[in-house]
Amino acid sequence: MEFAGRDFLQILDFSSEELRYMLDVAKNFKQYKQTGQNHKYFPDKNIVLLFEKTSTRTRCSFEVASHDLGMGVTYLDPAASQMGHKESIADTAKVLAKLYDGIEYRGFAQKTVDDLAKYANVPVWNGLTDYSHPTQALADFLTIEEHFGSLDGLTVAYLGDTRNNVANSLMAMSAKMGVNYIGCGPTELQPDDKLLEKCQAVATAQGSSITITPDINSLAGTADVIYTDVWLSMGEDKAKWGERIKQLQPYQVTMQVMDLAKPTAVFMHPLPSFHDLETSVSREIHDQYGLSEMEVTDEVFNSDRSLVFEEAENRMHTIKAVLYLTLKPKG
Ligand code: CP
Ligand code: NVA
């Protein structure tokens, strides 16, 4: 396995063995962090974080992971760089690659992060695009494995917008890790055929299955993990809220849904989540549509079946593994 100098653009770019290894490296780093073992391996390296969308977890995870590895970090927000407005992606990539040892990008089109990788001769890491969120899927699987002790024979059920970035990467990671995946949502919001076919082929080779269905009863007695995400993702038109609420309300994760799954089933969510009225967006939705909870009820979110904060912590350990492996010199 060779990771040196590679980009981290999407889950399907890596073999099952490579992803397995990333999870193992992340576990080691988590232990180092917990026991205070120094791992400042790269005191001479610097990386840059380009964010065209907002972030709490991803930005902080990249920053803390970089500091823990001894590296310097520069954060550029959407207004702070020339990229896209005054300078092409190709020119930006070439300039940044002269100054930095690696580039993280969060933004809109997958093509942008792919192009950055094409033109930069240093590793480029995808911190979320409209199409995928691969570092999230790594953290999700570390969390699932820690909780159940093993991934063998597990079924992950994703409820809601089954074609969003988080769902796409979760489906791909499930396939690669040989875990069964059920994407449960309305027929209008189903994954792209090409991606689905690729994931199904990988899952078959790994001995698991990928099912996309509008039928919530497909979770009954089978799901070990109930996963959901926001109903409208960053960058989507806010005018779509009304339509999305209608389409996705039947897939809200309630205690009844949790009780449909296995008695040992856990709840997961990438965060941020609209589970109460403590955010300005959720209050606006409440005023306009009368909903006080959206993709998950507050009861489930705050229950002892919820792994959401462990999952958030694992963003940092898994991102650190990706940084370490791709920045480590060859051999
Ligand atoms: N889960 C996740 O990517 O969170 P942020 O948007 O806060 O980075
Ligand atoms: N699907 C969400 C994930 C946020 C981490 C979004 O893109 O807004």
Tab-separated table of C-alpha atoms and ligand atoms in Angstrom:
chain	number	residue	atom	x	y	z
A	1	MET	CA	0.000	0.000	0.000
A	2	GLU	CA	1.405	3.378	-0.947
A	3	PHE	CA	-0.336	6.579	0.166
A	4	ALA	CA	2.520	9.075	-0.205
A	5	GLY	CA	1.572	12.044	-2.363
A	6	ARG	CA	-1.936	10.756	-3.106
A	7	ASP	CA	-5.080	12.871	-3.147
A	8	PHE	CA	-8.144	12.051	-1.032
A	9	LEU	CA	-11.005	12.973	-3.360
A	10	GLN	CA	-13.551	10.213	-2.905
A	11	ILE	CA	-13.969	6.865	-1.172
A	12	LEU	CA	-14.110	4.826	-4.395
A	13	ASP	CA	-10.539	5.926	-5.259
A	14	PHE	CA	-9.235	3.645	-2.488
A	15	SER	CA	-9.244	-0.135	-2.086
A	16	SER	CA	-10.989	-1.837	0.822
A	17	GLU	CA	-7.564	-2.701	2.259
A	18	GLU	CA	-6.384	0.909	2.047
A	19	LEU	CA	-9.527	2.208	3.773
A	20	ARG	CA	-9.185	-0.492	6.434
A	21	TYR	CA	-5.605	0.656	7.016
A	22	MET	CA	-6.702	4.314	7.301
A	23	LEU	CA	-9.139	3.324	10.059
A	24	ASP	CA	-6.382	1.422	11.866
A	25	VAL	CA	-4.006	4.391	11.644
A	26	ALA	CA	-6.790	6.655	12.949
A	27	LYS	CA	-7.294	4.310	15.924
A	28	ASN	CA	-3.573	4.552	16.730
A	29	PHE	CA	-3.667	8.333	16.538
A	30	LYS	CA	-6.716	8.404	18.800
A	31	GLN	CA	-4.776	6.408	21.355
A	32	TYR	CA	-1.745	8.711	21.050
A	33	LYS	CA	-4.012	11.700	21.642
A	34	GLN	CA	-5.700	10.091	24.631
A	35	THR	CA	-2.420	9.047	26.247
A	36	GLY	CA	-0.605	12.283	25.428
A	37	GLN	CA	1.982	10.610	23.186
A	38	ASN	CA	3.818	13.159	21.056
A	39	HIS	CA	3.232	12.726	17.308
A	40	LYS	CA	4.586	15.949	15.847
A	41	TYR	CA	6.015	14.132	12.837
A	42	PHE	CA	5.977	17.012	10.352
A	43	PRO	CA	7.452	20.164	11.960
A	44	ASP	CA	8.630	21.435	8.563
A	45	LYS	CA	5.323	21.079	6.723
A	46	ASN	CA	2.508	23.554	6.086
A	47	ILE	CA	-0.957	22.990	4.690
A	48	VAL	CA	-3.726	25.297	3.471
A	49	LEU	CA	-7.476	24.944	4.016
A	50	LEU	CA	-9.754	26.456	1.352
A	51	PHE	CA	-13.365	26.799	2.441
A	52	GLU	CA	-16.021	28.069	0.019
A	53	LYS	CA	-18.762	26.840	2.393
A	54	THR	CA	-19.016	27.195	6.174
A	55	SER	CA	-17.758	24.538	8.581
A	56	THR	CA	-17.199	23.798	12.247
A	57	ARG	CA	-16.081	20.149	12.474
A	58	THR	CA	-14.120	19.796	9.256
A	59	ARG	CA	-12.160	23.011	9.625
A	60	CYS	CA	-11.401	22.415	13.311
A	61	SER	CA	-10.470	18.796	12.684
A	62	PHE	CA	-8.006	19.738	9.948
A	63	GLU	CA	-6.545	22.480	12.140
A	64	VAL	CA	-6.181	20.393	15.312
A	65	ALA	CA	-4.870	17.373	13.377
A	66	SER	CA	-2.282	19.601	11.683
A	67	HIS	CA	-1.148	21.156	14.963
A	68	ASP	CA	-0.921	17.703	16.567
A	69	LEU	CA	1.299	16.585	13.662
A	70	GLY	CA	3.458	19.676	14.202
A	71	MET	CA	2.432	21.421	10.974
A	72	GLY	CA	1.567	25.014	10.154
A	73	VAL	CA	-1.956	25.704	8.839
A	74	THR	CA	-3.457	28.573	6.834
A	75	TYR	CA	-7.262	28.933	6.673
A	76	LEU	CA	-8.781	30.820	3.728
A	77	ASP	CA	-12.498	31.604	3.837
A	78	PRO	CA	-14.626	32.275	0.731
A	79	ALA	CA	-14.011	36.018	0.845
A	80	ALA	CA	-10.317	35.804	1.662
A	81	SER	CA	-8.839	34.245	-1.476
A	82	GLN	CA	-8.787	35.160	-5.151
A	83	MET	CA	-9.827	31.640	-6.198
A	84	GLY	CA	-12.737	31.536	-8.574
A	85	HIS	CA	-13.284	35.336	-8.673
A	86	LYS	CA	-9.949	36.642	-9.871
A	87	GLU	CA	-7.853	33.520	-10.336
A	88	SER	CA	-8.610	30.197	-12.001
A	89	ILE	CA	-8.574	26.898	-10.107
A	90	ALA	CA	-5.563	25.803	-12.168
A	91	ASP	CA	-3.504	28.919	-11.300
A	92	THR	CA	-4.565	28.773	-7.643
A	93	ALA	CA	-3.551	25.111	-7.436
A	94	LYS	CA	-0.141	25.768	-8.972
A	95	VAL	CA	0.578	28.712	-6.655
A	96	LEU	CA	-0.574	26.962	-3.477
A	97	ALA	CA	1.402	23.844	-4.341
A	98	LYS	CA	4.576	25.987	-4.432
A	99	LEU	CA	3.902	27.258	-0.907
A	100	TYR	CA	2.244	24.329	0.841
A	101	ASP	CA	2.690	20.594	1.272
A	102	GLY	CA	-1.048	19.875	0.914
A	103	ILE	CA	-4.373	21.536	0.133
A	104	GLU	CA	-7.806	20.917	1.667
A	105	TYR	CA	-10.852	22.112	-0.259
A	106	ARG	CA	-14.528	22.422	0.731
A	107	GLY	CA	-16.916	23.793	-1.856
A	108	PHE	CA	-19.492	23.130	-4.497
A	109	ALA	CA	-18.618	21.108	-7.598
A	110	GLN	CA	-16.684	17.864	-7.262
A	111	LYS	CA	-14.938	18.998	-10.462
A	112	THR	CA	-13.294	21.861	-8.554
A	113	VAL	CA	-11.568	19.580	-6.069
A	114	ASP	CA	-10.706	17.156	-8.890
A	115	ASP	CA	-9.187	20.054	-10.867
A	116	LEU	CA	-7.224	21.299	-7.871
A	117	ALA	CA	-5.789	17.791	-7.585
A	118	LYS	CA	-5.029	17.691	-11.289
A	119	TYR	CA	-3.033	20.940	-11.242
A	120	ALA	CA	-1.411	20.789	-7.786
A	121	ASN	CA	1.544	18.468	-7.382
A	122	VAL	CA	0.857	18.066	-3.649
A	123	PRO	CA	-1.942	16.025	-1.994
A	124	VAL	CA	-5.434	17.545	-2.225
A	125	TRP	CA	-8.057	16.498	0.349
A	126	ASN	CA	-11.815	16.778	-0.200
A	127	GLY	CA	-13.433	18.455	2.816
A	128	LEU	CA	-16.955	18.182	1.242
A	129	THR	CA	-18.408	18.943	-2.160
A	130	ASP	CA	-22.012	18.803	-3.383
A	131	TYR	CA	-21.281	15.222	-4.460
A	132	SER	CA	-19.242	13.669	-1.673
A	133	HIS	CA	-17.931	13.944	1.881
A	134	PRO	CA	-15.305	11.219	2.135
A	135	THR	CA	-13.615	12.287	5.396
A	136	GLN	CA	-17.064	12.094	7.038
A	137	ALA	CA	-17.507	8.485	5.908
A	138	LEU	CA	-14.151	7.509	7.431
A	139	ALA	CA	-15.173	9.011	10.789
A	140	ASP	CA	-18.567	7.300	10.571
A	141	PHE	CA	-17.001	3.895	10.094
A	142	LEU	CA	-14.456	4.387	12.867
A	143	THR	CA	-17.391	5.249	15.161
A	144	ILE	CA	-19.448	2.247	14.050
A	145	GLU	CA	-16.542	-0.136	14.488
A	146	GLU	CA	-15.676	1.238	17.933
A	147	HIS	CA	-19.288	0.885	19.053
A	148	PHE	CA	-19.999	-2.634	17.744
A	149	GLY	CA	-16.449	-3.982	18.090
A	150	SER	CA	-16.478	-5.182	14.471
A	151	LEU	CA	-18.085	-4.293	11.150
A	152	ASP	CA	-18.952	-7.905	10.336
A	153	GLY	CA	-22.546	-8.494	9.271
A	154	LEU	CA	-23.718	-4.952	10.062
A	155	THR	CA	-26.420	-2.999	8.194
A	156	VAL	CA	-26.344	0.797	7.923
A	157	ALA	CA	-29.640	2.459	6.988
A	158	TYR	CA	-29.583	6.058	5.755
A	159	LEU	CA	-32.949	7.862	5.863
A	160	GLY	CA	-33.723	11.015	3.910
A	161	ASP	CA	-31.993	12.631	0.932
A	162	THR	CA	-30.237	9.468	-0.282
A	163	ARG	CA	-28.389	11.283	-3.065
A	164	ASN	CA	-26.637	13.962	-1.040
A	165	ASN	CA	-22.886	14.185	-0.433
A	166	VAL	CA	-22.946	12.413	2.940
A	167	ALA	CA	-25.191	9.589	1.683
A	168	ASN	CA	-23.047	9.059	-1.421
A	169	SER	CA	-19.872	8.656	0.618
A	170	LEU	CA	-21.562	6.516	3.289
A	171	MET	CA	-22.904	4.185	0.581
A	172	ALA	CA	-19.455	3.908	-1.041
A	173	MET	CA	-17.742	3.283	2.319
A	174	SER	CA	-20.339	0.639	3.260
A	175	ALA	CA	-19.668	-1.135	-0.040
A	176	LYS	CA	-15.904	-0.997	0.428
A	177	MET	CA	-16.114	-2.298	4.006
A	178	GLY	CA	-18.551	-5.098	3.136
A	179	VAL	CA	-21.330	-3.614	5.264
A	180	ASN	CA	-24.966	-3.785	4.052
A	181	TYR	CA	-26.421	-0.404	3.137
A	182	ILE	CA	-30.060	0.622	2.854
A	183	GLY	CA	-30.723	4.058	1.370
A	184	CYS	CA	-34.294	4.837	2.328
A	185	GLY	CA	-35.936	7.948	0.898
A	186	PRO	CA	-38.357	9.249	-1.719
A	187	THR	CA	-37.886	8.098	-5.315
A	188	GLU	CA	-37.152	11.702	-6.439
A	189	LEU	CA	-34.072	11.827	-4.188
A	190	GLN	CA	-32.293	8.608	-5.094
A	191	PRO	CA	-28.586	8.285	-5.896
A	192	ASP	CA	-27.122	8.678	-9.322
A	193	ASP	CA	-27.368	5.388	-11.304
A	194	LYS	CA	-23.672	5.286	-12.160
A	195	LEU	CA	-22.537	5.690	-8.562
A	196	LEU	CA	-25.125	3.186	-7.391
A	197	GLU	CA	-23.983	0.586	-9.950
A	198	LYS	CA	-20.344	1.044	-8.952
A	199	CYS	CA	-21.158	0.705	-5.259
A	200	GLN	CA	-23.333	-2.341	-5.869
A	201	ALA	CA	-20.506	-4.039	-7.772
A	202	VAL	CA	-18.038	-3.291	-4.943
A	203	ALA	CA	-20.525	-4.496	-2.304
A	204	THR	CA	-21.179	-7.745	-4.175
A	205	ALA	CA	-17.430	-8.395	-4.359
A	206	GLN	CA	-17.195	-7.711	-0.590
A	207	GLY	CA	-20.170	-9.979	0.213
A	208	SER	CA	-22.641	-7.257	1.180
A	209	SER	CA	-25.606	-5.527	-0.452
A	210	ILE	CA	-26.765	-2.015	-1.355
A	211	THR	CA	-30.535	-1.428	-1.414
A	212	ILE	CA	-32.264	1.826	-2.372
A	213	THR	CA	-35.925	1.935	-1.408
A	214	PRO	CA	-38.707	4.351	-0.463
A	215	ASP	CA	-40.079	1.746	1.988
A	216	ILE	CA	-39.230	2.523	5.598
A	217	ASN	CA	-40.276	-0.989	6.630
A	218	SER	CA	-37.127	-2.273	4.934
A	219	LEU	CA	-35.296	-1.286	8.146
A	220	ALA	CA	-37.487	-3.508	10.273
A	221	GLY	CA	-35.337	-5.819	12.372
A	222	THR	CA	-32.334	-5.359	10.067
A	223	ALA	CA	-30.693	-1.978	10.693
A	224	ASP	CA	-27.834	-1.683	13.196
A	225	VAL	CA	-27.286	1.994	12.416
A	226	ILE	CA	-29.946	4.577	11.588
A	227	TYR	CA	-28.239	7.497	9.887
A	228	THR	CA	-29.712	10.762	8.688
A	229	ASP	CA	-28.575	14.196	7.499
A	230	VAL	CA	-30.140	17.610	6.868
A	231	TRP	CA	-32.966	17.774	4.334
A	232	LEU	CA	-31.425	20.655	2.400
A	233	SER	CA	-27.662	20.796	1.969
A	234	MET	CA	-25.376	23.820	1.807
A	235	GLY	CA	-25.534	25.428	-1.604
A	236	GLU	CA	-29.084	24.227	-2.360
A	237	ASP	CA	-31.787	26.787	-3.088
A	238	LYS	CA	-33.623	27.797	0.121
A	239	ALA	CA	-36.832	28.024	-1.940
A	240	LYS	CA	-36.775	24.211	-1.949
A	241	TRP	CA	-37.452	23.913	1.817
A	242	GLY	CA	-41.213	23.504	1.388
A	243	GLU	CA	-40.895	20.727	-1.186
A	244	ARG	CA	-38.158	18.942	0.789
A	245	ILE	CA	-40.173	18.999	3.985
A	246	LYS	CA	-43.073	17.342	2.172
A	247	GLN	CA	-40.813	14.740	0.580
A	248	LEU	CA	-38.753	13.953	3.666
A	249	GLN	CA	-41.061	14.283	6.648
A	250	PRO	CA	-42.078	10.599	6.328
A	251	TYR	CA	-38.376	9.744	6.817
A	252	GLN	CA	-37.844	11.763	9.997
A	253	VAL	CA	-35.952	9.681	12.571
A	254	THR	CA	-38.271	9.273	15.546
A	255	MET	CA	-38.230	6.778	18.431
A	256	GLN	CA	-40.769	4.723	16.442
A	257	VAL	CA	-38.240	4.478	13.601
A	258	MET	CA	-35.474	3.522	16.056
A	259	ASP	CA	-37.775	0.845	17.459
A	260	LEU	CA	-38.331	-0.547	13.950
A	261	ALA	CA	-34.600	-1.245	13.698
A	262	LYS	CA	-32.703	-3.790	15.811
A	263	PRO	CA	-33.027	-3.279	19.589
A	264	THR	CA	-29.285	-2.566	19.632
A	265	ALA	CA	-29.476	0.004	16.808
A	266	VAL	CA	-27.706	3.348	17.206
A	267	PHE	CA	-28.372	6.773	15.726
A	268	MET	CA	-25.811	8.747	13.688
A	269	HIS	CA	-25.692	12.149	11.957
A	270	PRO	CA	-22.744	14.121	10.479
A	271	LEU	CA	-23.971	17.364	12.186
A	272	PRO	CA	-24.992	20.157	12.222
A	273	SER	CA	-28.538	18.971	12.891
A	274	PHE	CA	-31.955	20.619	13.121
A	275	HIS	CA	-33.346	18.712	16.109
A	276	ASP	CA	-34.654	21.679	18.126
A	277	LEU	CA	-35.342	25.401	17.847
A	278	GLU	CA	-31.924	26.536	19.059
A	279	THR	CA	-30.714	27.755	15.644
A	280	SER	CA	-31.806	30.689	13.509
A	281	VAL	CA	-32.496	28.400	10.515
A	282	SER	CA	-34.684	26.024	12.518
A	283	ARG	CA	-36.632	28.977	13.984
A	284	GLU	CA	-37.217	30.345	10.445
A	285	ILE	CA	-38.464	26.932	9.299
A	286	HIS	CA	-40.658	26.739	12.371
A	287	ASP	CA	-42.194	30.141	11.655
A	288	GLN	CA	-42.823	29.273	8.008
A	289	TYR	CA	-43.785	25.576	8.163
A	290	GLY	CA	-44.611	24.937	11.825
A	291	LEU	CA	-41.973	22.223	12.336
A	292	SER	CA	-40.036	22.230	15.596
A	293	GLU	CA	-37.767	19.287	14.719
A	294	MET	CA	-36.675	18.192	11.263
A	295	GLU	CA	-34.599	15.193	10.161
A	296	VAL	CA	-34.412	13.771	13.709
A	297	THR	CA	-36.411	14.345	16.857
A	298	ASP	CA	-34.716	15.891	19.853
A	299	GLU	CA	-35.590	12.759	21.823
A	300	VAL	CA	-33.564	10.499	19.483
A	301	PHE	CA	-30.745	13.014	19.041
A	302	ASN	CA	-30.200	13.256	22.800
A	303	SER	CA	-30.902	9.611	23.629
A	304	ASP	CA	-28.333	7.108	24.810
A	305	ARG	CA	-28.609	5.462	21.380
A	306	SER	CA	-27.107	8.550	19.729
A	307	LEU	CA	-23.411	8.445	18.748
A	308	VAL	CA	-23.309	11.902	17.173
A	309	PHE	CA	-20.686	13.463	19.439
A	310	GLU	CA	-18.346	10.449	19.293
A	311	GLU	CA	-18.746	10.650	15.517
A	312	ALA	CA	-17.808	14.356	15.566
A	313	GLU	CA	-14.692	13.636	17.642
A	314	ASN	CA	-13.652	10.913	15.214
A	315	ARG	CA	-13.548	13.447	12.375
A	316	MET	CA	-10.263	14.690	13.826
A	317	HIS	CA	-8.608	11.295	14.308
A	318	THR	CA	-9.545	10.074	10.823
A	319	ILE	CA	-8.530	13.333	9.114
A	320	LYS	CA	-5.204	13.082	10.939
A	321	ALA	CA	-4.729	9.582	9.500
A	322	VAL	CA	-5.397	10.871	5.973
A	323	LEU	CA	-2.959	13.783	6.432
A	324	TYR	CA	-0.267	11.564	7.916
A	325	LEU	CA	-0.498	8.833	5.278
A	326	THR	CA	-0.573	11.122	2.254
A	327	LEU	CA	2.147	13.498	3.546
A	328	LYS	CA	4.514	10.819	4.828
A	329	PRO	CA	7.478	10.367	2.466
A	330	LYS	CA	7.455	7.256	0.249
A	331	GLY	CA	8.525	3.889	1.602
B	1	CP	N1	-19.988	17.146	9.474
B	1	CP	C1	-19.387	18.249	8.979
B	1	CP	O1	-18.769	18.253	7.910
B	1	CP	O2	-19.512	19.346	9.765
B	1	CP	P1	-19.051	20.836	9.404
B	1	CP	O3	-19.939	21.311	8.275
B	1	CP	O4	-19.217	21.609	10.663
B	1	CP	O5	-17.612	20.785	8.934
B	2	NVA	N1	-25.315	17.364	3.490
B	2	NVA	C1	-24.821	18.405	4.365
B	2	NVA	C2	-23.659	17.904	5.138
B	2	NVA	C3	-23.023	18.899	6.063
B	2	NVA	C4	-21.868	18.332	6.825
B	2	NVA	C5	-24.473	19.637	3.558
B	2	NVA	O1	-23.820	19.498	2.507
B	2	NVA	O2	-24.847	20.745	3.953
